[in-house]
Short mmCIF file of C-alpha atoms in Angstrom, two decimals:
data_model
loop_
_atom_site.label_atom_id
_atom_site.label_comp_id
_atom_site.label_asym_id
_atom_site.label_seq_id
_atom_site.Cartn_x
_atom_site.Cartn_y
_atom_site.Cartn_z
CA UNK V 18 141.76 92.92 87.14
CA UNK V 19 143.07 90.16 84.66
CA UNK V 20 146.55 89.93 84.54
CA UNK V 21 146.10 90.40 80.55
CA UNK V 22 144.54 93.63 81.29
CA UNK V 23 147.81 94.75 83.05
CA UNK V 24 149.98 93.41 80.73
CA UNK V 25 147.94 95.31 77.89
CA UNK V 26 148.01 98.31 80.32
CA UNK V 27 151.49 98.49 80.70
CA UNK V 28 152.18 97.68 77.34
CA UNK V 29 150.41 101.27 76.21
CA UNK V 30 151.57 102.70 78.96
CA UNK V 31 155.20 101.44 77.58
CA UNK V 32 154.92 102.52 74.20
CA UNK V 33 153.24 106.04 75.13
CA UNK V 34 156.10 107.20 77.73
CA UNK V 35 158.42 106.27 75.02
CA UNK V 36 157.63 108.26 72.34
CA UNK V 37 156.82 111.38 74.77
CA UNK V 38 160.24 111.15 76.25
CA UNK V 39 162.57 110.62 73.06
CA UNK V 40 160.07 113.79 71.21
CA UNK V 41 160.87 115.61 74.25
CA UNK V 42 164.27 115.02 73.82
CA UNK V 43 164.92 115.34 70.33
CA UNK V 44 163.12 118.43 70.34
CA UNK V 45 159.90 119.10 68.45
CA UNK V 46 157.35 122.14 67.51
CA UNK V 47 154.68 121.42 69.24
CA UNK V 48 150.89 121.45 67.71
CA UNK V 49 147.83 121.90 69.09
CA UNK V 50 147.17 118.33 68.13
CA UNK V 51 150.42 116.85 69.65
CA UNK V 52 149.88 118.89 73.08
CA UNK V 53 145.59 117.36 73.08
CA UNK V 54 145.42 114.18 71.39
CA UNK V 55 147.37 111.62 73.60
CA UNK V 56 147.06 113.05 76.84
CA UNK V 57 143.51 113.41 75.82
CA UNK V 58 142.16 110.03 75.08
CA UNK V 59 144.68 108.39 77.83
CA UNK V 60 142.75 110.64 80.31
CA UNK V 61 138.78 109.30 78.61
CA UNK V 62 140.19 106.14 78.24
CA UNK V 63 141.70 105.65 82.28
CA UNK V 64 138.52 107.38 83.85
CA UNK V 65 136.03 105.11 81.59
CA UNK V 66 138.73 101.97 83.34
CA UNK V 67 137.89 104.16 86.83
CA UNK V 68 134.72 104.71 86.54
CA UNK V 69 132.74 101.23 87.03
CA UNK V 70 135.32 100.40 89.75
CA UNK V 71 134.76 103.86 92.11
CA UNK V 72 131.99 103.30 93.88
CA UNK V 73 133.46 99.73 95.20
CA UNK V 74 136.96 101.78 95.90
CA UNK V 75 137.20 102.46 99.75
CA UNK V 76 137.84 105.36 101.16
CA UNK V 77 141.79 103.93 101.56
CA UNK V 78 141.99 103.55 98.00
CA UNK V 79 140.00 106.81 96.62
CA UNK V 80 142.98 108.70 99.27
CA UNK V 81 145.86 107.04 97.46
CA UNK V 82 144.69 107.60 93.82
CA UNK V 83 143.89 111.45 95.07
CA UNK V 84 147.63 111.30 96.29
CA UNK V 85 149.06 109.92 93.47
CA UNK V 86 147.23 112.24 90.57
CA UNK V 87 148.14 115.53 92.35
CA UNK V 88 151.99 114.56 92.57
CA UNK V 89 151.82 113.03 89.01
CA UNK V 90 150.22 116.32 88.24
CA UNK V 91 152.77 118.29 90.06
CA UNK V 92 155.43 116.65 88.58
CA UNK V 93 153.75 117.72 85.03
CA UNK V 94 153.92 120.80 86.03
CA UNK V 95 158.10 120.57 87.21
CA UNK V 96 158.94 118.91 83.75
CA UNK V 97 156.90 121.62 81.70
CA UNK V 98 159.14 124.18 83.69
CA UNK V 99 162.49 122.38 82.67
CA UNK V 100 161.63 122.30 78.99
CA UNK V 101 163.62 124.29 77.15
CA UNK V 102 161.67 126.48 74.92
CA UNK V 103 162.60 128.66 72.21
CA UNK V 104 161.72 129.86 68.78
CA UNK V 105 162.59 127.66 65.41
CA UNK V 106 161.28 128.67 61.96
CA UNK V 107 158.55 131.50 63.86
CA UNK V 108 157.31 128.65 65.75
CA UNK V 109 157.81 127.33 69.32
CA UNK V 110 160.15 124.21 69.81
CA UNK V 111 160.47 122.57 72.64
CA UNK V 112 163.61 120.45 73.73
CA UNK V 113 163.41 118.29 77.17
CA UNK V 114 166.95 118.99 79.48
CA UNK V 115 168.75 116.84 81.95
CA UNK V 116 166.58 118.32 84.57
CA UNK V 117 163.44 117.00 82.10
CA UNK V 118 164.46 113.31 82.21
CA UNK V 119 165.63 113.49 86.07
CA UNK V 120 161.96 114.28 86.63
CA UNK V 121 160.76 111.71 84.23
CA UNK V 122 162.39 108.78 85.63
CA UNK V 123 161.21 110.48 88.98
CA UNK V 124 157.64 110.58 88.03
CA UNK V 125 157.90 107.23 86.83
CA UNK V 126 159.72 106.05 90.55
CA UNK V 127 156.57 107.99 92.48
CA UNK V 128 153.59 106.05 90.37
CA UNK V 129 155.52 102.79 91.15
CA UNK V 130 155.60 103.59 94.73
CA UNK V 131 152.41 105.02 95.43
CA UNK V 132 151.26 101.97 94.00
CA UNK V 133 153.80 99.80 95.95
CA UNK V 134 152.90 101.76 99.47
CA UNK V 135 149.05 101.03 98.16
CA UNK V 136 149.94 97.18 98.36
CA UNK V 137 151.81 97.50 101.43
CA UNK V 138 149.02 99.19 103.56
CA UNK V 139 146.44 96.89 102.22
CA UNK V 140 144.87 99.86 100.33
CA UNK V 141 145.94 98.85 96.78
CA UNK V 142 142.67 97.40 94.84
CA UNK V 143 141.13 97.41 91.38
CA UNK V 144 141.21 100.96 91.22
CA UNK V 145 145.04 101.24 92.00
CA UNK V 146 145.88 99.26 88.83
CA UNK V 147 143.10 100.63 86.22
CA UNK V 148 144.35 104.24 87.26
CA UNK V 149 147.70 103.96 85.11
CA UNK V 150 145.95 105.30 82.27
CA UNK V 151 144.05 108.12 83.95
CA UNK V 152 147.51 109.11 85.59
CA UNK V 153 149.82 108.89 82.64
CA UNK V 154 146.94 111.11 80.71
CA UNK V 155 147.02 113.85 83.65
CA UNK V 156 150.38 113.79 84.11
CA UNK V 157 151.67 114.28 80.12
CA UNK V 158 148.79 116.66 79.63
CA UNK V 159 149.02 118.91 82.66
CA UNK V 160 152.85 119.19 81.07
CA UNK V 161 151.57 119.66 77.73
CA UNK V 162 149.32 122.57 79.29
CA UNK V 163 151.85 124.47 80.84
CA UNK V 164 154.25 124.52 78.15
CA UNK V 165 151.48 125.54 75.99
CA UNK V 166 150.97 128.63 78.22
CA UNK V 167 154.84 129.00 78.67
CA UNK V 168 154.82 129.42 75.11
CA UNK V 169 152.33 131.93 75.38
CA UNK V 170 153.69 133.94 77.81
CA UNK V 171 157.09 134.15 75.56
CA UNK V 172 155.25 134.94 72.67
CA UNK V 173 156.09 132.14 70.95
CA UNK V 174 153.21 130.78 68.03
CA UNK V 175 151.85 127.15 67.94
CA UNK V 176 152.60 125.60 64.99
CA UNK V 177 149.66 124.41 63.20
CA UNK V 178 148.93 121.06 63.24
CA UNK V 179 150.60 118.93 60.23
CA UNK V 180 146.81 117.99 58.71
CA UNK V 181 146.57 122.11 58.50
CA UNK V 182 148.01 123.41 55.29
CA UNK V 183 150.21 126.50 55.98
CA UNK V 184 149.60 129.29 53.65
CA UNK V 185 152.05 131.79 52.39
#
């Protein structure tokens, strides 16, 4: 992969981790929208990267991407359950806690060194490095998911999406 395609890679992947983190953190309602529409296209976007390059992954490679999406996944999960979430104007809002960001930088740590145990077993290839996007996408939706259904559970309503005029 061209190192401009990396640097263009991590450059999103920069820009998108930031504003999840400091909306987590600053609390927001979340919207239908917000939950879908950047996990969403990170996760079309990363697979359509994957795709051309997974029939020329070996077996090595296809075992360490399967690795690193379930514990990127499971850590969506772990940072979904240390949301704080709680009812603002009849709507759900959602603040991220210590606990949220301890799991954030540790997400971040375990894609850097899946990827860095990749390169040191010689099983690190194309794949490895076009994957950021499909992982980031899994990880922030499979959080956005189960806060979604945390919400739920509690009761707690969706707000609509800020397009959608709210009627009285």
């Amino acid at each position: 992969m061209p190192t401009t395609d990396i640097l263009l890679y991590l450059a999103i992947a920069v820009l998108v981790v930031w504003r999840v983190i400091i909306r987590q953190f600053r609390g927001s309602a979340p919207t239908v929208r917000g939950l879908t529409v950047i996990p969403g296209l990170l996760v079309i976007v990363g697979a359509v990267s994957c795709a051309p390059l997974l029939p020329k992954a070996s077996g090595a490679e296809l075992g360490l991407l399967a690795t690193d999406l379930a514990l990127l996944i499971a850590f969506g999960v772990a940072r979904a359950a240390s949301t704080r979430l709680t009812e603002r104007n009849g709507y759900a809002f959602q603040k991220g806690t210590a606990a949220t960001l301890v799991l954030w930088l540790a997400t971040i740590a375990i894609r850097v060194g899946v990827a860095l145990v990749g390169v040191q077993l010689g099983v690190a290839g194309p794949l490895t490095s076009a994957s950021l996007l499909l992982s980031m996408g899994l990880t922030i939706g499979t959080q956005n998911a189960v806060v979604y259904l945390r919400a739920q559970r509690l009761g707690l309503r969706i707000a609509p999406d800020r397009a959608t005029p709210v009627r009285s």
